[in-house]
Amino acid sequence: MRAATIACVLASATLSLCAEEQAPLVGSSHQASAWSDNDAPSYRSELLSLHKALIETESISGTEHDVGEVLVQYLADLGYTTQIQPVPPRNNTPADKDRFNVLAWRAGIRHDPKVMLSSHIDVVPPHIPYGIDDGDITKETMIRGRGSVDAKASVAAMIIALDELLKEGKVDGDKLVMLFVVGEEVSGDGMIEFSNAVANKEFPYQLDAVIFGEPTESKLACGHKGALFCDVTAKGFPGHSGYPWLGKSANELMIRAFAKIFDTDLGSSELFGNTTVNVGRFNGGVASNVIPEFASVGMGIRVAIGPEESGAHIVQEKVEAIFKEISEDAFDLQCTPGYGSVGANCDVDGFDTIVVNYGTDIPNFKGDHTRYLYGPGNILVAHGANENLTVADLETAVEDYQKLILHALKQ
Ligand SMILES: *[C@@H]1O[C@H](CO)[C@@H](O)[C@H](O)[C@H]1NC(C)=O
Ligand SMILES: *[C@@H]1O[C@H](CO)[C@@H](O)[C@H](O)[C@H]1NC(C)=O
């Protein structure tokens, strides 16, 4: 046995996804640990190489061009038909490169997809380099870096899951398509662009089911909360702080309004709990001895009630009524369209279930397809400095995506 073998997943000039296999060294302590992990699936090095290549390519929302190229090249080399869908620039700076969604399928002559696998290729800032534990790779090996969980773990696991099923002849490639979108972490502009293209028949798809990849701790999500984001401004009247009755404090109005909002039941449900409010940004006033003329708040509401189309609107009306009650004319609200709680199908044998509080692209893709939401890794580390998961998490996701694909095709 050679001390080390180089396993090149791809022989591509633009992508060198070569993993150095940790082959056991005869007579060394490596042997025992390598042998103890002979439960490693055959696709391990391919999965880890793809996951690594995706994380190493920075792709903070707006700058997804390069990771899109990596993905297109990778999928083309595996023999998939790929198609890119341009998405307008997000920042409009001269440095902006084209960004695009990536579609891929293993087509015969009758490509008529019924099930779609989808996740996103953008990440939140800042970029954190790829890292992996030293030593032999086992199921416990930890992988770190921005996107290692959200959502490049889902992207890599989906691709490998489908590719293995196709290689084993367990599914018909004509019935499946993969979609990897940009912009999920900011406005969902990538998925909205795709949804519009399906609506106007640019993509003539009649999908029965979509499997969305986001971190759910390897559980099948029964749904997620809705969301509503608003910029609130309050306009007062300035004056000397010693004579507050001569002015009108924008900060005081804001504080009174939010005290009331926090104490008000904005709607709850058994599945999703309470609607919650985050005052994420609060600015107001100019000096401690001046009555503030102006205050502004960036507010994020997680909506626990449906329906998906109008749940956020119901919450917005309650909040607006409170602002009106505090002051008839001082407040102005600019809100995103928002959406109510989002249901997903979690009735599949062999899965633990979960409900999550974050937003996804699910509501951005219109249609009456069945939705599934599943992905490896924990949301609580996903946007943090300690974003990480284990090799076991990735491999479990491959198996679970395969179960979901087979289940969705049977529906
Ligand atoms: C939900 O809000 C109610 C009050 O409206 C409170 O009693 C309850 O503890 C809250 N539940 C959670 C899970 O925070
Ligand atoms: C890795 O992620 C887990 C959550 O899955 C978290 O509890 C843990 O603190 C993280 N570890 C490191 C070293 O970042």
Short mmCIF file of C-alpha atoms and ligand atoms in Angstrom, two decimals:
data_model
loop_
_atom_site.label_atom_id
_atom_site.label_comp_id
_atom_site.label_asym_id
_atom_site.label_seq_id
_atom_site.Cartn_x
_atom_site.Cartn_y
_atom_site.Cartn_z
CA MET A 1 0.00 0.00 0.00
CA ARG A 2 1.31 3.42 -0.88
CA ALA A 3 1.72 5.91 1.89
CA ALA A 4 -0.56 8.40 0.23
CA THR A 5 -2.65 8.54 -2.87
CA ILE A 6 -3.92 11.61 -4.58
CA ALA A 7 -7.54 11.28 -5.49
CA CYS A 8 -8.47 13.81 -8.11
CA VAL A 9 -12.19 14.20 -8.23
CA LEU A 10 -11.89 16.36 -11.27
CA ALA A 11 -9.32 16.88 -13.90
CA SER A 12 -10.14 20.41 -14.75
CA ALA A 13 -7.81 23.30 -15.43
CA THR A 14 -9.94 25.83 -13.63
CA LEU A 15 -10.73 23.66 -10.68
CA SER A 16 -8.27 21.40 -9.06
CA LEU A 17 -10.29 19.49 -6.55
CA CYS A 18 -7.70 17.01 -5.51
CA ALA A 19 -7.94 15.50 -2.07
CA GLU A 20 -4.99 13.87 -0.50
CA GLU A 21 -6.25 10.61 0.91
CA GLN A 22 -5.00 9.75 4.33
CA ALA A 23 -3.91 6.23 3.58
CA PRO A 24 -2.71 4.21 6.55
CA LEU A 25 1.03 4.14 7.11
CA VAL A 26 2.09 0.60 7.87
CA GLY A 27 3.10 0.15 11.48
CA SER A 28 2.02 3.62 12.53
CA SER A 29 -0.77 4.72 14.76
CA HIS A 30 -2.57 5.94 11.64
CA GLN A 31 -3.54 2.41 10.85
CA ALA A 32 -5.92 1.89 13.73
CA SER A 33 -7.80 5.12 13.17
CA ALA A 34 -8.03 4.66 9.43
CA TRP A 35 -9.38 1.18 9.93
CA SER A 36 -11.79 2.27 12.60
CA ASP A 37 -13.36 4.54 10.01
CA ASN A 38 -13.98 1.99 7.32
CA ASP A 39 -17.60 3.08 7.53
CA ALA A 40 -16.53 5.99 5.33
CA PRO A 41 -18.84 6.16 2.31
CA SER A 42 -17.28 5.86 -1.13
CA TYR A 43 -18.22 9.45 -1.98
CA ARG A 44 -16.46 11.01 1.04
CA SER A 45 -13.50 12.58 -0.70
CA GLU A 46 -15.65 13.89 -3.53
CA LEU A 47 -18.10 15.42 -1.06
CA LEU A 48 -15.40 17.04 1.04
CA SER A 49 -13.54 18.37 -2.00
CA LEU A 50 -16.66 19.99 -3.41
CA HIS A 51 -17.62 21.45 -0.02
CA LYS A 52 -14.09 22.87 0.32
CA ALA A 53 -14.02 24.39 -3.17
CA LEU A 54 -17.34 26.15 -2.49
CA ILE A 55 -16.22 27.57 0.87
CA GLU A 56 -12.83 28.69 -0.46
CA THR A 57 -14.56 30.77 -3.11
CA GLU A 58 -15.83 33.92 -1.40
CA SER A 59 -19.45 34.69 -2.20
CA ILE A 60 -20.88 37.34 0.09
CA SER A 61 -24.27 38.40 -1.32
CA GLY A 62 -23.71 40.47 -4.46
CA THR A 63 -20.34 38.86 -5.23
CA GLU A 64 -21.48 35.36 -6.18
CA HIS A 65 -19.94 35.38 -9.67
CA ASP A 66 -16.89 33.28 -8.88
CA VAL A 67 -18.67 30.59 -6.88
CA GLY A 68 -21.22 30.39 -9.68
CA GLU A 69 -18.38 29.68 -12.11
CA VAL A 70 -16.95 27.02 -9.79
CA LEU A 71 -20.30 25.31 -9.63
CA VAL A 72 -20.97 25.44 -13.37
CA GLN A 73 -17.55 24.02 -14.11
CA TYR A 74 -17.91 21.28 -11.52
CA LEU A 75 -21.34 20.20 -12.70
CA ALA A 76 -20.37 20.35 -16.37
CA ASP A 77 -17.35 18.15 -15.65
CA LEU A 78 -19.64 15.63 -13.94
CA GLY A 79 -21.68 15.53 -17.14
CA TYR A 80 -24.60 17.74 -16.21
CA THR A 81 -26.29 20.14 -18.53
CA THR A 82 -26.04 23.56 -16.94
CA GLN A 83 -27.81 26.79 -17.59
CA ILE A 84 -27.19 30.13 -15.94
CA GLN A 85 -29.83 32.72 -15.22
CA PRO A 86 -28.41 36.26 -14.87
CA VAL A 87 -29.57 38.22 -11.82
CA PRO A 88 -29.17 42.04 -11.78
CA PRO A 89 -26.26 43.43 -9.77
CA ARG A 90 -26.90 44.13 -6.14
CA ASN A 91 -24.43 46.88 -5.34
CA ASN A 92 -23.88 48.45 -8.77
CA THR A 93 -20.25 49.23 -8.15
CA PRO A 94 -17.67 49.05 -10.98
CA ALA A 95 -16.15 46.04 -9.20
CA ASP A 96 -19.39 44.06 -9.55
CA LYS A 97 -19.09 41.02 -11.75
CA ASP A 98 -22.06 39.29 -13.28
CA ARG A 99 -23.96 37.14 -10.86
CA PHE A 100 -26.28 34.34 -11.80
CA ASN A 101 -28.37 31.41 -10.64
CA VAL A 102 -27.18 27.99 -11.72
CA LEU A 103 -29.53 25.32 -13.05
CA ALA A 104 -28.29 21.80 -13.72
CA TRP A 105 -29.76 18.51 -14.77
CA ARG A 106 -28.71 15.16 -16.15
CA ALA A 107 -30.91 15.18 -19.16
CA GLY A 108 -32.05 12.64 -21.58
CA ILE A 109 -34.22 13.82 -24.43
CA ARG A 110 -37.34 14.22 -22.31
CA HIS A 111 -36.27 16.58 -19.58
CA ASP A 112 -39.45 17.24 -17.65
CA PRO A 113 -38.48 17.87 -14.03
CA LYS A 114 -40.98 17.11 -11.29
CA VAL A 115 -38.67 17.48 -8.31
CA MET A 116 -36.21 20.31 -7.78
CA LEU A 117 -33.32 20.50 -5.33
CA SER A 118 -32.49 24.06 -4.37
CA SER A 119 -30.23 26.01 -2.08
CA HIS A 120 -28.28 29.26 -2.15
CA ILE A 121 -24.67 30.08 -2.97
CA ASP A 122 -24.38 33.48 -1.31
CA VAL A 123 -23.19 33.86 2.28
CA VAL A 124 -23.23 36.55 4.97
CA PRO A 125 -20.11 38.66 5.69
CA PRO A 126 -17.33 38.48 6.68
CA HIS A 127 -15.46 35.84 4.70
CA ILE A 128 -13.94 33.22 7.04
CA PRO A 129 -11.34 30.91 5.48
CA TYR A 130 -11.87 27.18 5.16
CA GLY A 131 -10.48 25.03 7.96
CA ILE A 132 -10.51 21.33 8.75
CA ASP A 133 -9.18 19.39 11.74
CA ASP A 134 -5.70 17.91 11.37
CA GLY A 135 -5.19 14.18 11.18
CA ASP A 136 -7.10 11.33 9.62
CA ILE A 137 -10.55 12.20 8.44
CA THR A 138 -13.27 10.54 10.47
CA LYS A 139 -16.94 11.22 11.00
CA GLU A 140 -15.99 13.49 13.93
CA THR A 141 -13.66 15.68 11.85
CA MET A 142 -14.79 19.30 12.10
CA ILE A 143 -14.94 21.66 9.11
CA ARG A 144 -15.06 25.43 9.60
CA GLY A 145 -15.40 28.55 7.49
CA ARG A 146 -18.02 30.93 6.17
CA GLY A 147 -20.72 29.00 4.39
CA SER A 148 -19.50 25.66 5.79
CA VAL A 149 -23.04 25.32 7.17
CA ASP A 150 -25.17 28.02 5.52
CA ALA A 151 -25.68 26.84 2.88
CA LYS A 152 -22.67 25.37 1.07
CA ALA A 153 -23.12 22.19 3.12
CA SER A 154 -26.58 21.80 1.62
CA VAL A 155 -25.32 22.59 -1.89
CA ALA A 156 -22.52 20.01 -1.72
CA ALA A 157 -24.66 17.31 -0.08
CA MET A 158 -27.49 17.77 -2.60
CA ILE A 159 -25.17 17.43 -5.57
CA ILE A 160 -23.49 14.30 -4.24
CA ALA A 161 -26.83 12.79 -3.16
CA LEU A 162 -28.34 13.17 -6.60
CA ASP A 163 -25.19 12.10 -8.41
CA GLU A 164 -24.99 8.87 -6.39
CA LEU A 165 -28.64 8.07 -7.08
CA LEU A 166 -28.11 8.66 -10.79
CA LYS A 167 -24.96 6.51 -10.86
CA GLU A 168 -26.82 3.71 -9.12
CA GLY A 169 -29.69 4.02 -11.58
CA LYS A 170 -32.19 4.63 -8.79
CA VAL A 171 -33.76 7.74 -10.30
CA ASP A 172 -34.65 9.08 -13.72
CA GLY A 173 -32.52 12.17 -14.47
CA ASP A 174 -35.29 13.59 -16.64
CA LYS A 175 -37.47 14.06 -13.57
CA LEU A 176 -35.00 16.10 -11.56
CA VAL A 177 -33.37 19.51 -11.67
CA MET A 178 -31.04 21.42 -9.36
CA LEU A 179 -31.19 25.17 -8.79
CA PHE A 180 -28.59 27.16 -6.88
CA VAL A 181 -29.51 30.79 -6.37
CA VAL A 182 -27.82 34.04 -5.40
CA GLY A 183 -29.04 36.68 -2.97
CA GLU A 184 -30.90 34.55 -0.43
CA GLU A 185 -29.24 36.24 2.55
CA VAL A 186 -30.39 39.71 1.56
CA SER A 187 -33.51 40.07 -0.53
CA GLY A 188 -34.10 36.73 -2.21
CA ASP A 189 -33.54 38.42 -5.57
CA GLY A 190 -32.08 35.24 -7.09
CA MET A 191 -35.10 33.09 -6.27
CA ILE A 192 -37.54 35.86 -7.17
CA GLU A 193 -35.88 36.08 -10.60
CA PHE A 194 -36.26 32.33 -11.05
CA SER A 195 -39.84 32.34 -9.82
CA ASN A 196 -40.73 35.05 -12.33
CA ALA A 197 -39.12 33.06 -15.12
CA VAL A 198 -41.20 30.00 -14.23
CA ALA A 199 -44.36 32.12 -14.04
CA ASN A 200 -43.79 33.54 -17.53
CA LYS A 201 -42.87 30.11 -18.92
CA GLU A 202 -39.26 31.00 -19.66
CA PHE A 203 -38.61 27.83 -17.70
CA PRO A 204 -41.55 25.60 -18.61
CA TYR A 205 -41.47 23.60 -15.39
CA GLN A 206 -44.45 22.02 -13.65
CA LEU A 207 -42.81 20.99 -10.42
CA ASP A 208 -44.50 18.68 -7.93
CA ALA A 209 -42.00 19.21 -5.16
CA VAL A 210 -39.03 21.34 -4.18
CA ILE A 211 -36.45 20.35 -1.58
CA PHE A 212 -34.93 23.48 -0.04
CA GLY A 213 -31.52 23.24 1.62
CA GLU A 214 -30.95 25.36 4.74
CA PRO A 215 -29.45 24.34 8.10
CA THR A 216 -32.07 22.39 10.06
CA GLU A 217 -29.74 20.21 12.19
CA SER A 218 -30.43 17.31 9.84
CA LYS A 219 -34.12 17.37 10.73
CA LEU A 220 -37.09 17.85 8.46
CA ALA A 221 -38.63 21.26 9.11
CA CYS A 222 -42.41 21.55 9.42
CA GLY A 223 -42.11 25.22 8.56
CA HIS A 224 -40.62 28.53 9.52
CA LYS A 225 -41.76 31.84 10.86
CA GLY A 226 -42.71 34.67 8.56
CA ALA A 227 -40.85 37.96 8.47
CA LEU A 228 -41.50 41.67 8.26
CA PHE A 229 -38.78 44.32 8.20
CA CYS A 230 -39.54 48.01 8.63
CA ASP A 231 -37.68 51.29 8.84
CA VAL A 232 -39.52 53.47 11.33
CA THR A 233 -38.92 57.19 11.67
CA ALA A 234 -40.33 59.58 14.26
CA LYS A 235 -40.38 63.32 13.74
CA GLY A 236 -40.46 65.61 16.78
CA PHE A 237 -39.74 69.26 17.47
CA PRO A 238 -36.36 70.43 18.84
CA GLY A 239 -35.76 72.67 21.85
CA HIS A 240 -33.87 73.14 25.10
CA SER A 241 -33.89 70.01 27.22
CA GLY A 242 -34.71 72.07 30.34
CA TYR A 243 -38.13 72.87 28.83
CA PRO A 244 -39.31 69.58 27.37
CA TRP A 245 -42.93 70.76 27.18
CA LEU A 246 -41.89 73.30 24.57
CA GLY A 247 -40.65 70.63 22.17
CA LYS A 248 -41.59 67.11 21.13
CA SER A 249 -39.07 64.33 21.70
CA ALA A 250 -38.80 61.91 18.80
CA ASN A 251 -36.84 59.51 21.02
CA GLU A 252 -39.50 59.54 23.71
CA LEU A 253 -42.21 58.80 21.16
CA MET A 254 -40.18 55.92 19.81
CA ILE A 255 -39.51 54.49 23.29
CA ARG A 256 -43.17 54.71 24.30
CA ALA A 257 -44.28 53.07 21.07
CA PHE A 258 -41.89 50.18 21.38
CA ALA A 259 -42.62 49.65 25.08
CA LYS A 260 -46.21 49.14 24.02
CA ILE A 261 -45.28 46.94 21.06
CA PHE A 262 -43.18 44.65 23.27
CA ASP A 263 -46.12 44.29 25.67
CA THR A 264 -48.67 43.54 22.95
CA ASP A 265 -49.57 40.09 21.70
CA LEU A 266 -48.84 40.39 17.98
CA GLY A 267 -50.10 36.91 17.25
CA SER A 268 -49.04 33.41 18.18
CA SER A 269 -49.67 29.88 17.04
CA GLU A 270 -49.10 26.44 18.47
CA LEU A 271 -46.50 25.51 15.87
CA PHE A 272 -44.54 28.76 15.73
CA GLY A 273 -44.96 30.27 19.22
CA ASN A 274 -45.03 34.05 19.59
CA THR A 275 -44.44 36.76 17.04
CA THR A 276 -41.22 38.46 18.20
CA VAL A 277 -39.83 41.95 17.61
CA ASN A 278 -36.19 42.96 17.28
CA VAL A 279 -35.17 46.62 17.40
CA GLY A 280 -32.00 46.01 15.50
CA ARG A 281 -30.93 49.60 15.00
CA PHE A 282 -31.92 52.71 16.96
CA ASN A 283 -30.69 56.22 16.19
CA GLY A 284 -32.03 59.50 17.46
CA GLY A 285 -31.18 62.98 18.61
CA VAL A 286 -28.03 65.08 18.47
CA ALA A 287 -27.01 65.91 22.06
CA SER A 288 -28.09 65.13 25.61
CA ASN A 289 -29.26 68.70 26.21
CA VAL A 290 -31.34 68.99 23.04
CA ILE A 291 -34.86 67.67 22.61
CA PRO A 292 -34.49 65.18 19.75
CA GLU A 293 -36.19 66.19 16.55
CA PHE A 294 -35.61 62.92 14.78
CA ALA A 295 -35.38 59.19 15.62
CA SER A 296 -35.17 56.09 13.46
CA VAL A 297 -35.40 52.37 14.12
CA GLY A 298 -34.69 49.35 11.97
CA MET A 299 -37.12 46.69 13.15
CA GLY A 300 -37.31 43.00 12.31
CA ILE A 301 -40.44 41.06 13.20
CA ARG A 302 -40.62 37.24 13.11
CA VAL A 303 -44.22 36.45 12.33
CA ALA A 304 -45.77 33.42 14.05
CA ILE A 305 -49.13 33.54 12.28
CA GLY A 306 -50.36 32.77 8.81
CA PRO A 307 -51.52 32.84 6.18
CA GLU A 308 -48.26 33.00 4.26
CA GLU A 309 -49.59 35.71 1.91
CA SER A 310 -51.07 38.04 4.52
CA GLY A 311 -49.79 37.06 7.98
CA ALA A 312 -47.17 39.81 7.94
CA HIS A 313 -49.79 42.35 6.90
CA ILE A 314 -51.97 41.44 9.89
CA VAL A 315 -49.00 42.06 12.21
CA GLN A 316 -48.11 45.30 10.42
CA GLU A 317 -51.62 46.66 10.99
CA LYS A 318 -51.38 45.95 14.73
CA VAL A 319 -48.04 47.72 14.94
CA GLU A 320 -49.28 50.69 12.92
CA ALA A 321 -52.26 51.05 15.25
CA ILE A 322 -49.87 51.35 18.19
CA PHE A 323 -47.79 54.03 16.47
CA LYS A 324 -51.01 55.95 15.69
CA GLU A 325 -52.11 55.66 19.30
CA ILE A 326 -48.81 57.14 20.53
CA SER A 327 -48.89 59.93 17.96
CA GLU A 328 -51.32 60.58 15.18
CA ASP A 329 -48.76 62.05 12.79
CA ALA A 330 -45.18 61.66 14.08
CA PHE A 331 -44.37 58.22 12.71
CA ASP A 332 -43.57 56.95 9.26
CA LEU A 333 -43.16 53.24 8.41
CA GLN A 334 -41.49 51.77 5.35
CA CYS A 335 -41.85 47.98 5.35
CA THR A 336 -40.84 45.11 3.08
CA PRO A 337 -43.83 43.20 1.69
CA GLY A 338 -43.20 40.50 4.29
CA TYR A 339 -44.92 37.15 4.64
CA GLY A 340 -46.66 35.09 7.27
CA SER A 341 -45.57 31.73 8.66
CA VAL A 342 -44.50 29.23 6.02
CA GLY A 343 -45.50 25.59 6.14
CA ALA A 344 -43.40 22.73 4.82
CA ASN A 345 -44.12 19.03 4.49
CA CYS A 346 -42.49 17.18 7.38
CA ASP A 347 -44.50 13.99 7.09
CA VAL A 348 -41.80 11.65 5.81
CA ASP A 349 -40.82 8.42 7.56
CA GLY A 350 -37.40 8.30 9.14
CA PHE A 351 -36.96 11.97 10.00
CA ASP A 352 -37.00 13.93 13.24
CA THR A 353 -38.84 17.21 12.79
CA ILE A 354 -38.11 20.80 13.73
CA VAL A 355 -39.61 24.28 13.40
CA VAL A 356 -37.27 27.19 12.69
CA ASN A 357 -37.46 30.94 13.20
CA TYR A 358 -35.45 32.17 10.26
CA GLY A 359 -36.46 33.10 6.72
CA THR A 360 -35.77 31.12 3.56
CA ASP A 361 -36.37 31.35 -0.16
CA ILE A 362 -39.45 29.12 0.14
CA PRO A 363 -41.97 32.01 -0.03
CA ASN A 364 -40.04 33.60 -2.91
CA PHE A 365 -40.79 30.67 -5.19
CA LYS A 366 -44.47 30.87 -6.07
CA GLY A 367 -46.43 27.81 -7.05
CA ASP A 368 -48.38 24.99 -5.46
CA HIS A 369 -45.55 22.45 -5.25
CA THR A 370 -44.93 20.48 -2.06
CA ARG A 371 -42.09 22.06 -0.07
CA TYR A 372 -39.49 20.24 1.98
CA LEU A 373 -36.89 22.02 4.11
CA TYR A 374 -33.83 20.14 5.26
CA GLY A 375 -30.11 20.73 5.65
CA PRO A 376 -27.02 19.81 7.66
CA GLY A 377 -25.63 22.00 10.43
CA ASN A 378 -26.95 24.24 13.15
CA ILE A 379 -28.49 27.66 12.47
CA LEU A 380 -27.20 28.97 15.79
CA VAL A 381 -23.62 29.01 14.47
CA ALA A 382 -24.53 29.70 10.85
CA HIS A 383 -23.95 33.46 10.75
CA GLY A 384 -21.35 33.45 13.53
CA ALA A 385 -17.57 33.32 13.79
CA ASN A 386 -17.71 29.65 14.83
CA GLU A 387 -19.67 28.32 11.85
CA ASN A 388 -18.78 24.63 11.59
CA LEU A 389 -20.08 21.12 11.11
CA THR A 390 -18.71 17.60 11.08
CA VAL A 391 -18.05 15.14 8.30
CA ALA A 392 -20.86 13.05 9.79
CA ASP A 393 -23.29 15.95 9.38
CA LEU A 394 -22.43 16.22 5.68
CA GLU A 395 -22.66 12.48 5.07
CA THR A 396 -25.95 12.13 6.93
CA ALA A 397 -27.30 14.90 4.73
CA VAL A 398 -26.34 13.00 1.58
CA GLU A 399 -28.29 9.96 2.77
CA ASP A 400 -31.23 12.08 3.91
CA TYR A 401 -31.44 14.04 0.67
CA GLN A 402 -31.54 10.72 -1.15
CA LYS A 403 -34.49 9.61 1.01
CA LEU A 404 -36.25 12.91 0.33
CA ILE A 405 -35.65 12.74 -3.42
CA LEU A 406 -37.05 9.20 -3.59
CA HIS A 407 -39.99 10.17 -1.42
CA ALA A 408 -40.76 13.30 -3.45
CA LEU A 409 -40.61 11.41 -6.76
CA LYS A 410 -43.21 8.92 -5.49
CA GLN A 411 -45.73 11.61 -4.51
C1 LIG B 1 -45.58 34.24 24.46
O1 LIG B 1 -46.18 35.41 24.93
C2 LIG B 1 -46.96 35.24 26.09
C3 LIG B 1 -47.59 36.58 26.43
O2 LIG B 1 -48.25 37.10 25.32
C4 LIG B 1 -46.08 34.76 27.24
O3 LIG B 1 -46.87 34.52 28.37
C5 LIG B 1 -45.34 33.51 26.81
O4 LIG B 1 -44.44 33.14 27.81
C6 LIG B 1 -44.62 33.71 25.52
N1 LIG B 1 -44.06 32.47 25.08
C7 LIG B 1 -42.76 32.31 24.81
C8 LIG B 1 -42.34 30.94 24.35
O5 LIG B 1 -41.96 33.20 24.90
C1 LIG B 2 -19.35 24.05 16.23
O1 LIG B 2 -20.75 24.09 16.04
C2 LIG B 2 -21.52 23.67 17.15
C3 LIG B 2 -22.97 23.68 16.73
O2 LIG B 2 -23.21 22.71 15.78
C4 LIG B 2 -21.26 24.58 18.32
O3 LIG B 2 -22.00 24.15 19.45
C5 LIG B 2 -19.77 24.58 18.63
O4 LIG B 2 -19.52 25.52 19.65
C6 LIG B 2 -18.94 24.91 17.43
N1 LIG B 2 -17.56 24.63 17.75
C7 LIG B 2 -16.55 25.42 17.42
C8 LIG B 2 -15.20 24.99 17.87
O5 LIG B 2 -16.68 26.44 16.78
#
